[in-house]
Short mmCIF file of C-alpha atoms and ligand atoms in Angstrom, two decimals:
data_model
loop_
_atom_site.label_atom_id
_atom_site.label_comp_id
_atom_site.label_asym_id
_atom_site.label_seq_id
_atom_site.Cartn_x
_atom_site.Cartn_y
_atom_site.Cartn_z
CA MET Z 34 7.15 15.32 -18.53
CA MET Z 35 9.86 17.97 -18.96
CA THR Z 36 11.57 19.03 -15.74
CA LYS Z 37 13.35 22.29 -15.01
CA LYS Z 38 16.88 22.42 -13.61
CA SER Z 39 18.84 24.47 -11.12
CA GLU Z 40 22.13 23.68 -9.36
CA ALA Z 41 23.78 23.42 -5.94
CA THR Z 42 27.41 23.69 -4.90
CA LEU Z 43 29.11 21.15 -2.64
CA LYS Z 44 32.37 22.03 -0.91
CA PHE Z 45 34.39 19.17 0.59
CA GLU Z 46 38.06 18.79 1.53
CA GLY Z 47 39.02 21.89 -0.41
CA LYS Z 48 37.14 20.73 -3.50
CA GLU Z 49 34.04 22.44 -4.85
CA ILE Z 50 31.63 20.70 -7.23
CA THR Z 51 28.37 21.78 -8.79
CA LEU Z 52 25.47 19.30 -8.60
CA PRO Z 53 22.33 19.58 -10.76
CA VAL Z 54 19.00 20.21 -8.98
CA ILE Z 55 15.99 18.67 -10.76
CA ILE Z 56 12.67 20.53 -10.28
CA GLY Z 57 9.50 18.42 -10.74
CA THR Z 58 6.29 19.57 -12.41
CA GLU Z 59 4.78 20.44 -8.99
CA GLY Z 60 7.96 22.18 -7.81
CA ASP Z 61 9.55 19.41 -5.72
CA LYS Z 62 13.33 19.75 -5.94
CA GLY Z 63 15.88 16.92 -6.00
CA LEU Z 64 19.66 17.14 -5.72
CA ASP Z 65 21.04 14.84 -8.45
CA ILE Z 66 23.97 13.03 -6.77
CA SER Z 67 24.45 10.40 -9.48
CA GLN Z 68 27.99 11.74 -10.21
CA MET Z 69 28.88 12.74 -6.64
CA ARG Z 70 30.77 9.59 -5.57
CA LYS Z 71 32.83 9.63 -8.76
CA GLU Z 72 33.75 13.29 -8.24
CA THR Z 73 34.16 13.40 -4.44
CA GLY Z 74 34.18 9.81 -3.10
CA LEU Z 75 31.19 10.79 -0.98
CA VAL Z 76 27.93 8.83 -0.68
CA THR Z 77 24.82 10.02 1.20
CA ILE Z 78 23.38 8.37 4.30
CA ASP Z 79 19.59 8.47 4.76
CA PRO Z 80 18.13 5.59 6.88
CA GLY Z 81 14.54 4.86 5.78
CA PHE Z 82 15.13 7.11 2.75
CA VAL Z 83 13.31 9.92 4.56
CA ASN Z 84 15.03 12.52 2.35
CA THR Z 85 15.75 10.42 -0.73
CA ALA Z 86 13.86 10.28 -4.03
CA SER Z 87 14.42 6.88 -5.62
CA CYS Z 88 13.04 7.62 -9.09
CA PHE Z 89 11.14 9.95 -11.40
CA SER Z 90 7.46 9.08 -11.63
CA GLN Z 91 4.36 10.41 -13.41
CA ILE Z 92 1.80 8.24 -11.60
CA THR Z 93 0.85 9.79 -8.25
CA TYR Z 94 1.50 13.16 -6.64
CA ILE Z 95 1.32 13.77 -2.89
CA ASP Z 96 1.79 17.10 -1.16
CA GLY Z 97 2.21 15.98 2.47
CA GLU Z 98 2.14 19.50 3.89
CA LYS Z 99 -1.14 20.39 2.15
CA GLY Z 100 -2.77 16.94 2.29
CA ILE Z 101 -3.01 16.65 -1.49
CA LEU Z 102 -3.25 13.29 -3.32
CA ARG Z 103 -3.71 13.03 -7.11
CA TYR Z 104 -3.58 10.02 -9.45
CA ARG Z 105 -2.23 11.10 -12.84
CA GLY Z 106 -3.12 14.70 -11.85
CA ILE Z 107 -6.74 14.00 -10.80
CA PRO Z 108 -7.55 14.74 -7.11
CA ILE Z 109 -8.59 11.68 -5.07
CA ASN Z 110 -11.87 13.21 -3.91
CA GLU Z 111 -12.97 13.77 -7.53
CA LEU Z 112 -12.15 10.19 -8.45
CA VAL Z 113 -14.15 8.67 -5.57
CA GLU Z 114 -17.18 10.77 -6.55
CA LYS Z 115 -17.09 10.33 -10.32
CA VAL Z 116 -15.61 7.00 -11.43
CA ALA Z 117 -15.31 3.33 -10.40
CA PHE Z 118 -12.25 1.44 -9.21
CA VAL Z 119 -11.76 -0.23 -12.62
CA ASP Z 120 -11.52 3.23 -14.23
CA VAL Z 121 -8.90 4.24 -11.64
CA ALA Z 122 -6.96 1.00 -12.26
CA TYR Z 123 -6.92 1.84 -15.97
CA LEU Z 124 -5.91 5.46 -15.20
CA LEU Z 125 -2.97 4.40 -13.01
CA VAL Z 126 -1.70 1.76 -15.44
CA HIS Z 127 -2.32 3.57 -18.75
CA GLY Z 128 -2.09 7.24 -17.72
CA THR Z 129 -5.59 8.41 -18.70
CA LEU Z 130 -9.16 7.51 -17.76
CA PRO Z 131 -10.57 4.98 -20.29
CA THR Z 132 -12.91 5.88 -23.14
CA GLU Z 133 -16.14 3.85 -23.31
CA LYS Z 134 -14.48 1.33 -25.65
CA GLU Z 135 -11.24 1.17 -23.63
CA ARG Z 136 -13.30 0.56 -20.50
CA MET Z 137 -15.25 -2.27 -22.16
CA ASP Z 138 -12.06 -3.88 -23.49
CA PHE Z 139 -10.34 -3.57 -20.10
CA SER Z 140 -13.33 -5.05 -18.23
CA SER Z 141 -13.49 -7.92 -20.67
CA LEU Z 142 -9.72 -8.51 -20.28
CA LEU Z 143 -10.19 -8.58 -16.48
CA ASN Z 144 -13.07 -11.04 -16.85
CA ARG Z 145 -11.15 -13.30 -19.23
CA ASN Z 146 -8.36 -13.42 -16.67
CA SER Z 147 -10.39 -13.86 -13.51
CA LEU Z 148 -10.34 -17.65 -13.19
CA LEU Z 149 -7.58 -19.23 -11.12
CA HIS Z 150 -5.83 -22.26 -12.70
CA GLU Z 151 -7.69 -25.29 -11.28
CA ASP Z 152 -4.42 -27.00 -10.24
CA MET Z 153 -3.63 -23.93 -8.09
CA ARG Z 154 -7.01 -24.26 -6.37
CA HIS Z 155 -5.72 -27.38 -4.60
CA PHE Z 156 -2.87 -25.40 -3.01
CA PHE Z 157 -5.40 -24.07 -0.50
CA ASP Z 158 -5.77 -27.59 0.94
CA SER Z 159 -2.12 -27.50 2.04
CA PHE Z 160 -2.31 -24.35 4.16
CA PRO Z 161 -2.89 -25.00 7.88
CA GLN Z 162 -6.22 -23.80 9.33
CA GLY Z 163 -5.69 -20.27 10.66
CA ALA Z 164 -2.92 -19.35 8.19
CA HIS Z 165 -3.05 -15.55 7.76
CA PRO Z 166 -4.60 -14.70 4.36
CA MET Z 167 -1.74 -12.28 3.58
CA HIS Z 168 0.74 -15.15 3.77
CA ILE Z 169 -1.52 -17.28 1.58
CA LEU Z 170 -1.90 -14.41 -0.90
CA SER Z 171 1.85 -13.76 -1.31
CA THR Z 172 2.53 -17.51 -1.63
CA MET Z 173 -0.17 -18.03 -4.24
CA VAL Z 174 0.84 -14.95 -6.25
CA ASN Z 175 4.47 -16.10 -6.26
CA ALA Z 176 3.29 -19.52 -7.48
CA MET Z 177 1.48 -17.89 -10.43
CA ALA Z 178 4.89 -17.72 -12.14
CA ALA Z 179 4.79 -21.54 -12.39
CA PHE Z 180 1.35 -21.56 -14.02
CA TYR Z 181 1.29 -18.49 -16.25
CA PRO Z 182 3.74 -17.25 -18.88
CA SER Z 183 6.59 -15.31 -17.29
CA VAL Z 184 6.34 -11.56 -17.63
CA ASP Z 185 9.44 -9.45 -17.58
CA VAL Z 186 11.19 -6.72 -19.53
CA SER Z 187 11.44 -8.91 -22.66
CA THR Z 188 7.69 -9.65 -22.79
CA THR Z 189 5.66 -8.14 -25.65
CA ALA Z 190 3.38 -5.19 -24.89
CA ARG Z 191 0.29 -7.32 -25.54
CA ASP Z 192 1.40 -10.03 -23.10
CA ILE Z 193 2.33 -7.41 -20.51
CA GLU Z 194 -1.20 -5.98 -20.89
CA ARG Z 195 -2.78 -9.40 -20.37
CA SER Z 196 -0.52 -10.29 -17.45
CA CYS Z 197 -1.18 -7.00 -15.65
CA ALA Z 198 -4.93 -7.61 -16.02
CA ARG Z 199 -4.37 -11.15 -14.76
CA VAL Z 200 -2.67 -9.87 -11.60
CA ILE Z 201 -5.44 -7.32 -10.93
CA SER Z 202 -8.16 -9.90 -11.55
CA ILE Z 203 -6.91 -13.30 -10.38
CA VAL Z 204 -5.43 -11.97 -7.12
CA ARG Z 205 -8.97 -10.84 -6.25
CA THR Z 206 -10.14 -14.43 -6.92
CA ILE Z 207 -7.32 -15.87 -4.79
CA ALA Z 208 -8.25 -13.54 -1.91
CA ALA Z 209 -11.91 -14.62 -1.97
CA PHE Z 210 -10.94 -18.31 -2.26
CA ALA Z 211 -8.59 -17.93 0.74
CA TYR Z 212 -11.46 -16.51 2.79
CA LYS Z 213 -13.90 -19.27 1.79
CA LYS Z 214 -11.25 -21.87 2.59
CA SER Z 215 -10.67 -20.31 6.02
CA ILE Z 216 -14.36 -20.68 6.92
CA GLY Z 217 -14.73 -24.14 5.39
CA GLU Z 218 -17.26 -23.02 2.76
CA PRO Z 219 -17.21 -24.00 -0.92
CA ILE Z 220 -15.48 -21.47 -3.11
CA VAL Z 221 -17.58 -19.21 -5.36
CA TYR Z 222 -16.29 -18.60 -8.87
CA PRO Z 223 -16.08 -15.14 -10.49
CA ARG Z 224 -18.92 -14.20 -12.87
CA HIS Z 225 -18.62 -12.23 -16.10
CA ASP Z 226 -21.92 -10.44 -15.55
CA LEU Z 227 -20.72 -8.69 -12.35
CA SER Z 228 -18.55 -5.57 -11.96
CA TYR Z 229 -15.11 -5.90 -10.35
CA CYS Z 230 -16.25 -4.99 -6.82
CA ALA Z 231 -19.62 -6.79 -7.03
CA ASN Z 232 -17.76 -9.91 -8.20
CA PHE Z 233 -15.45 -9.79 -5.19
CA LEU Z 234 -18.30 -9.37 -2.70
CA ASN Z 235 -20.21 -12.19 -4.39
CA MET Z 236 -17.18 -14.53 -4.29
CA MET Z 237 -16.75 -13.66 -0.60
CA PHE Z 238 -20.33 -13.95 0.63
CA ASP Z 239 -22.44 -16.02 -1.79
CA SER Z 240 -23.13 -19.61 -0.75
CA PRO Z 241 -25.16 -22.57 -2.11
CA VAL Z 242 -27.51 -22.41 0.87
CA ARG Z 243 -27.66 -18.65 1.37
CA PRO Z 244 -27.73 -16.65 -1.89
CA TYR Z 245 -25.97 -13.32 -1.35
CA HIS Z 246 -27.85 -10.11 -2.13
CA ILE Z 247 -25.33 -7.77 -3.76
CA SER Z 248 -26.16 -4.42 -2.15
CA PRO Z 249 -25.50 -1.43 -4.45
CA GLU Z 250 -24.45 0.57 -1.35
CA ALA Z 251 -21.82 -2.04 -0.46
CA VAL Z 252 -20.54 -2.06 -4.07
CA ARG Z 253 -20.35 1.75 -4.08
CA LEU Z 254 -18.50 1.76 -0.78
CA LEU Z 255 -16.03 -0.91 -1.92
CA ASN Z 256 -15.25 1.11 -5.04
CA VAL Z 257 -14.47 4.13 -2.81
CA LEU Z 258 -12.29 2.07 -0.45
CA PHE Z 259 -10.37 0.47 -3.31
CA ILE Z 260 -9.86 3.84 -5.03
CA VAL Z 261 -8.39 5.56 -1.94
CA HIS Z 262 -5.92 2.66 -1.52
CA ALA Z 263 -5.02 2.21 -5.20
CA ASP Z 264 -1.65 3.99 -5.15
CA HIS Z 265 0.53 6.17 -2.96
CA GLU Z 266 3.79 6.85 -4.84
CA GLN Z 267 6.97 5.39 -3.30
CA ASN Z 268 5.57 3.79 -0.11
CA CYS Z 269 7.34 0.79 1.43
CA SER Z 270 5.56 -1.91 -0.62
CA THR Z 271 5.80 -0.02 -3.92
CA THR Z 272 9.50 0.54 -3.25
CA ALA Z 273 9.80 -3.22 -2.68
CA VAL Z 274 8.07 -3.84 -6.02
CA ARG Z 275 10.42 -1.45 -7.82
CA ALA Z 276 13.50 -2.87 -6.07
CA ILE Z 277 12.67 -6.53 -6.75
CA GLY Z 278 11.47 -5.70 -10.27
CA SER Z 279 14.73 -3.86 -11.03
CA ALA Z 280 16.53 -7.25 -10.96
CA GLN Z 281 14.23 -8.23 -13.87
CA VAL Z 282 12.32 -10.67 -11.68
CA ASN Z 283 9.00 -11.74 -13.22
CA LEU Z 284 5.89 -9.70 -12.44
CA TYR Z 285 4.28 -12.26 -10.10
CA ALA Z 286 7.29 -12.55 -7.79
CA THR Z 287 7.54 -8.75 -7.81
CA ILE Z 288 3.89 -8.34 -6.75
CA ALA Z 289 4.33 -11.09 -4.11
CA ALA Z 290 7.14 -8.97 -2.62
CA GLY Z 291 4.81 -5.96 -2.48
CA ILE Z 292 2.18 -8.06 -0.67
CA SER Z 293 4.78 -9.20 1.87
CA ALA Z 294 5.98 -5.65 2.55
CA LEU Z 295 2.40 -4.39 2.89
CA SER Z 296 1.60 -7.01 5.56
CA GLY Z 297 3.80 -5.21 8.13
CA PRO Z 298 1.90 -3.49 11.02
CA LEU Z 299 3.71 -0.22 10.32
CA HIS Z 300 2.39 -0.31 6.74
CA GLY Z 301 -0.79 -1.95 5.41
CA GLY Z 302 -1.10 -4.26 8.42
CA ALA Z 303 -2.03 -1.16 10.45
CA ASN Z 304 -5.72 -1.39 9.47
CA GLN Z 305 -6.07 -4.71 11.31
CA ALA Z 306 -3.88 -3.43 14.19
CA VAL Z 307 -6.15 -0.36 14.56
CA ILE Z 308 -9.27 -2.45 15.19
CA GLU Z 309 -7.41 -4.75 17.59
CA GLN Z 310 -6.15 -1.67 19.45
CA LEU Z 311 -9.58 0.03 19.52
CA ARG Z 312 -11.10 -3.13 20.98
CA MET Z 313 -8.36 -3.32 23.64
CA ILE Z 314 -8.91 0.35 24.60
CA TYR Z 315 -12.70 -0.14 24.55
CA ASN Z 316 -12.45 -3.13 26.91
CA ASP Z 317 -10.03 -1.28 29.18
CA GLY Z 318 -12.08 1.92 29.18
CA ASP Z 319 -9.18 4.31 29.87
CA ILE Z 320 -8.36 6.24 26.66
CA ASP Z 321 -5.97 8.63 28.42
CA LYS Z 322 -3.83 5.73 29.67
CA PHE Z 323 -3.18 4.57 26.10
CA ILE Z 324 -2.51 8.07 24.83
CA ARG Z 325 0.06 8.47 27.63
CA LYS Z 326 1.64 5.15 26.55
CA ALA Z 327 1.75 6.33 22.92
CA LYS Z 328 3.64 9.47 24.02
CA ASP Z 329 6.03 7.62 26.33
CA LYS Z 330 9.44 7.23 24.65
CA ASN Z 331 10.18 4.20 26.80
CA ASP Z 332 6.97 2.47 25.78
CA PRO Z 333 6.95 0.72 22.35
CA PHE Z 334 3.16 1.28 22.17
CA ARG Z 335 2.10 3.45 19.24
CA LEU Z 336 -1.36 4.70 18.33
CA MET Z 337 -1.99 2.64 15.20
CA GLY Z 338 -3.58 4.53 12.32
CA PHE Z 339 -1.87 7.78 13.32
CA GLY Z 340 1.16 9.43 11.75
CA HIS Z 341 2.61 9.24 8.27
CA ARG Z 342 6.02 9.58 6.67
CA VAL Z 343 4.72 12.05 4.10
CA TYR Z 344 1.45 13.57 5.36
CA LYS Z 345 2.07 16.32 7.91
CA ALA Z 346 -1.57 17.37 7.44
CA TYR Z 347 -4.78 15.31 7.54
CA ASP Z 348 -4.48 12.32 5.15
CA PRO Z 349 -7.13 13.15 2.48
CA ARG Z 350 -7.96 9.44 2.28
CA ALA Z 351 -8.67 9.29 6.03
CA GLU Z 352 -11.10 12.19 5.60
CA ILE Z 353 -12.96 10.38 2.79
CA VAL Z 354 -13.09 7.13 4.78
CA ARG Z 355 -14.21 8.87 7.99
CA ASN Z 356 -17.09 10.53 6.11
CA GLU Z 357 -18.02 7.18 4.59
CA CYS Z 358 -18.31 5.71 8.10
CA GLU Z 359 -21.07 8.20 8.85
CA LYS Z 360 -22.80 7.58 5.53
CA TYR Z 361 -22.62 3.76 5.43
CA LEU Z 362 -23.36 3.01 9.09
CA THR Z 363 -26.37 5.35 8.99
CA ALA Z 364 -27.61 3.82 5.70
CA THR Z 365 -27.28 0.29 7.09
CA GLY Z 366 -28.49 1.14 10.60
CA ILE Z 367 -25.28 -0.22 12.15
CA ASN Z 368 -24.18 1.24 15.46
CA ASP Z 369 -20.49 0.42 16.10
CA PRO Z 370 -19.15 1.54 19.51
CA LEU Z 371 -15.62 1.35 18.09
CA LEU Z 372 -16.47 4.21 15.71
CA ASP Z 373 -17.54 6.39 18.64
CA LEU Z 374 -14.31 5.43 20.42
CA ALA Z 375 -12.20 6.19 17.31
CA ARG Z 376 -13.77 9.63 17.03
CA LYS Z 377 -13.14 10.29 20.74
CA ILE Z 378 -9.48 9.27 20.37
CA GLU Z 379 -9.08 11.51 17.31
CA ASP Z 380 -10.68 14.47 19.13
CA THR Z 381 -8.42 13.97 22.17
CA VAL Z 382 -5.23 13.49 20.17
CA ARG Z 383 -5.84 16.48 17.94
CA LYS Z 384 -5.77 18.76 21.01
CA ASP Z 385 -2.58 17.18 22.41
CA SER Z 386 0.70 19.06 21.80
CA TYR Z 387 2.70 15.80 21.47
CA PHE Z 388 0.69 14.88 18.38
CA ILE Z 389 0.28 18.45 17.13
CA ASP Z 390 4.03 19.17 17.35
CA ARG Z 391 4.81 15.98 15.41
CA HIS Z 392 2.04 16.53 12.83
CA LEU Z 393 0.45 13.19 13.72
CA TYR Z 394 -3.01 12.91 12.13
CA PRO Z 395 -5.19 9.90 11.35
CA ASN Z 396 -3.91 8.09 8.23
CA VAL Z 397 -5.81 5.95 5.74
CA ASP Z 398 -5.81 2.97 8.13
CA PHE Z 399 -7.51 4.61 11.11
CA TYR Z 400 -11.15 4.36 10.00
CA THR Z 401 -11.11 1.71 7.24
CA GLY Z 402 -11.48 -1.21 9.65
CA ILE Z 403 -14.79 0.22 10.92
CA LEU Z 404 -16.18 0.02 7.38
CA TYR Z 405 -14.78 -3.42 6.64
CA ARG Z 406 -16.43 -4.67 9.87
CA ALA Z 407 -19.72 -3.11 8.81
CA MET Z 408 -19.42 -4.90 5.44
CA GLY Z 409 -18.84 -8.25 7.16
CA ILE Z 410 -15.17 -8.51 6.14
CA PRO Z 411 -13.27 -10.44 8.87
CA GLU Z 412 -10.33 -8.65 10.55
CA ASN Z 413 -7.67 -10.98 9.18
CA MET Z 414 -8.81 -9.97 5.67
CA PHE Z 415 -8.43 -6.20 6.24
CA THR Z 416 -4.88 -6.01 4.90
CA VAL Z 417 -5.84 -8.31 2.02
CA MET Z 418 -8.40 -5.63 1.05
CA PHE Z 419 -5.57 -3.09 1.06
CA ALA Z 420 -3.44 -5.38 -1.13
CA LEU Z 421 -6.26 -5.91 -3.68
CA ALA Z 422 -6.76 -2.17 -3.93
CA ARG Z 423 -3.02 -1.49 -4.31
CA LEU Z 424 -2.55 -3.98 -7.20
CA PRO Z 425 -3.07 -1.35 -9.96
CA GLY Z 426 -0.58 0.96 -8.22
CA TRP Z 427 2.07 -1.75 -7.96
CA VAL Z 428 1.47 -2.81 -11.58
CA ALA Z 429 1.67 0.82 -12.77
CA HIS Z 430 4.98 1.40 -10.97
CA TRP Z 431 6.40 -1.89 -12.26
CA ARG Z 432 5.51 -0.89 -15.83
CA GLU Z 433 6.94 2.61 -15.35
CA MET Z 434 10.13 1.10 -13.91
CA ILE Z 435 10.68 -1.40 -16.77
CA SER Z 436 9.93 1.28 -19.41
CA ASP Z 437 12.53 3.56 -17.80
CA SER Z 438 15.05 0.66 -18.05
CA THR Z 439 16.03 1.56 -14.49
CA LYS Z 440 19.31 0.32 -13.07
CA ILE Z 441 19.19 -2.57 -10.58
CA VAL Z 442 18.53 -1.21 -7.08
CA ARG Z 443 21.80 -1.61 -5.14
CA PRO Z 444 22.45 1.14 -2.55
CA ARG Z 445 25.83 1.75 -0.90
CA GLN Z 446 26.61 1.63 2.85
CA ILE Z 447 29.00 3.13 5.38
CA TYR Z 448 31.00 0.26 6.92
CA VAL Z 449 31.61 0.67 10.66
CA GLY Z 450 32.83 -2.85 11.46
CA ARG Z 451 36.35 -4.07 12.30
CA THR Z 452 39.38 -3.18 10.20
CA GLN Z 453 41.43 -6.05 8.73
CA GLN Z 454 42.28 -8.88 11.17
CA GLU Z 455 44.30 -12.13 10.90
CA VAL Z 456 42.92 -15.57 11.73
CA GLY Z 457 43.93 -16.36 15.31
CA ASN Z 458 44.44 -12.83 16.55
CA GLU Z 459 41.17 -11.29 15.52
CA LEU Z 460 39.90 -8.75 18.03
CA ASP Z 461 37.70 -10.07 20.83
CA SER Z 462 34.10 -10.18 19.45
CA ARG Z 463 33.12 -7.82 22.25
CA SER Z 464 35.57 -5.13 21.11
CA PRO Z 465 33.77 -1.85 20.60
CA ALA Z 466 32.99 -1.14 16.98
CA LEU Z 467 34.35 2.12 15.61
CA LEU Z 468 32.67 5.07 17.30
CA ILE Z 469 30.03 6.20 14.84
C1 LIG E 271 0.51 3.27 5.47
O1 LIG E 271 4.14 5.47 2.94
C2 LIG E 271 2.88 5.40 2.63
O2 LIG E 271 2.37 6.11 1.79
C3 LIG E 271 2.12 4.31 3.39
C4 LIG E 271 0.62 4.28 3.17
C5 LIG E 271 0.28 3.85 1.76
O3 LIG E 271 -0.81 4.20 1.28
O4 LIG E 271 1.05 3.06 1.16
O5 LIG E 271 0.08 5.56 3.40
C6 LIG E 271 -0.06 3.28 4.09
O6 LIG E 271 1.40 2.53 5.72
C7 LIG E 271 -0.02 4.24 6.49
C8 LIG E 271 0.74 4.14 7.85
C9 LIG E 271 0.12 2.98 8.66
N1 LIG E 271 0.92 2.74 9.88
C10 LIG E 271 0.49 3.09 11.11
O7 LIG E 271 -0.57 3.67 11.33
C11 LIG E 271 1.43 2.67 12.24
C12 LIG E 271 1.53 3.80 13.29
N2 LIG E 271 2.28 4.94 12.66
C13 LIG E 271 3.69 4.98 12.89
O8 LIG E 271 4.36 3.81 13.20
C14 LIG E 271 4.44 6.01 12.04
O9 LIG E 271 3.74 7.18 12.09
C15 LIG E 271 4.74 5.67 10.60
C16 LIG E 271 5.42 4.34 10.47
C17 LIG E 271 3.48 5.65 9.78
C18 LIG E 271 5.63 6.77 10.03
O10 LIG E 271 6.83 6.66 10.69
P1 LIG E 271 8.05 7.69 10.43
O11 LIG E 271 7.76 8.57 9.27
O12 LIG E 271 9.30 6.89 10.41
O13 LIG E 271 7.98 8.64 11.65
P2 LIG E 271 8.79 8.43 13.00
O14 LIG E 271 8.66 7.01 13.46
O15 LIG E 271 10.16 8.99 12.83
O16 LIG E 271 7.94 9.34 14.02
C19 LIG E 271 8.22 10.74 14.17
C20 LIG E 271 7.85 11.04 15.61
C21 LIG E 271 8.54 10.11 16.63
O17 LIG E 271 8.63 10.80 17.85
P3 LIG E 271 10.07 11.60 18.19
O18 LIG E 271 11.15 10.53 18.13
O19 LIG E 271 10.20 12.66 17.13
O20 LIG E 271 9.84 12.15 19.58
O21 LIG E 271 6.44 10.81 15.81
C22 LIG E 271 6.24 9.76 16.75
C23 LIG E 271 7.55 9.00 16.83
O22 LIG E 271 7.67 8.37 18.09
N3 LIG E 271 5.16 8.91 16.21
C24 LIG E 271 4.18 8.37 16.93
C25 LIG E 271 3.36 7.71 16.01
N4 LIG E 271 3.86 7.85 14.77
C26 LIG E 271 4.97 8.61 14.90
N5 LIG E 271 3.94 8.39 18.26
C27 LIG E 271 2.82 7.71 18.68
N6 LIG E 271 1.98 7.06 17.85
C28 LIG E 271 2.22 7.03 16.51
N7 LIG E 271 1.39 6.38 15.68
#
């Protein structure tokens, strides 16, 4: 995509330099500082990269102020209504929605790469009972590098294609096997006659003594949930994938790093934390007490599922998921008191100046747990669901990064430690560091 350019002037210590300003296709502007250190000796400081763009990307566009999310230019609410998750996976990775033939070829590639190597199946026996499925998932995905041909920048396009499909397909199998293992049931193998989402539900819930009825409503809902989680530009886990991948680490280790980053409660782990928090508030009964805690600077308590680094308007994904709660729970006749509580919390918070002033709205994680509960997904698998959905996004960013032949990620720092000391008369370890 062509970008337009402008420029900015930087004055420092009597010097004046002109820096290019890159203007993206949707108008976002970036100050290009790639020559700044060479010309001025200055670096920038931006903890958490709140104001820093790490790359150029054509995959996903978010307008946080307007609550806009588009994958390859297509709005998220159109995608959830018109196509399936496999189409969106293809769109993210290849740049366009698949034709009929491309879709058939892609589905068959996913099927051909859905079986986990039998020797890897025995790894599950070594995990202790109660091991969190996210830890199992990142371990198993890392181990894939020992069982499948390495995939890195030197791999042929055809092998990259197959390996990306393998990640999107086998990781789904690993997730279902981890669940079966955790409940002591025999694993259920993937089937070529089932769609991506139906296959996952069948691997999760089918059993030799209790054949699972694959409900079309559950398959539809899972497609929607996977689509809304499929990508989100340079979030923490995708940044981890790009950073690890920039060292030319193989694809599996790169994806394992994304899974690990996603497991954090401030990131993908929030969907499990939301349900745990709703249950705690439900049992306590005093919503206002917890909202006061969330606002109290001296209290580490935060309202999980609220706030976002980019969205300063309602997260469009949260809106889709909240509407699905209504639809699915009504269709299945489920009455979940935690949904009523979640709605009450949202209504209260949205009238509270603390949250209004900080543009804190529900994010994608606030309502998803209600739906996973309704589908029979156990809480410790909620973040695994997020990881499965995010696989095409991570794979798409990895491919974009290796095709851009990006430099290895290696930021600078500002050192504020001790100046040079000699052995024997180094300053007392309690000496104050330089005043920052
Ligand atoms: C995801 O990046 C992505 O795109 C991520 C994601 C994706 O699809 O990949 O969208 C998925 O990770 C969603 C976020 C899930 N996490 C949570 O729901 C955890 C709870 N939310 C927060 O911890 C927080 O809002 C973050 C981590 C999501 C965003 O943190 P920021 O951008 O660093 O914002 P901040 O911590 O600087 O907060 C700004 C202010 C602070 O108050 P002041 O210091 O200005 O007075 O808002 C307050 C914060 O204390 N605040 C909250 C709050 N979130 C922010 N106060 C109470 N409850 C909260 N949830």
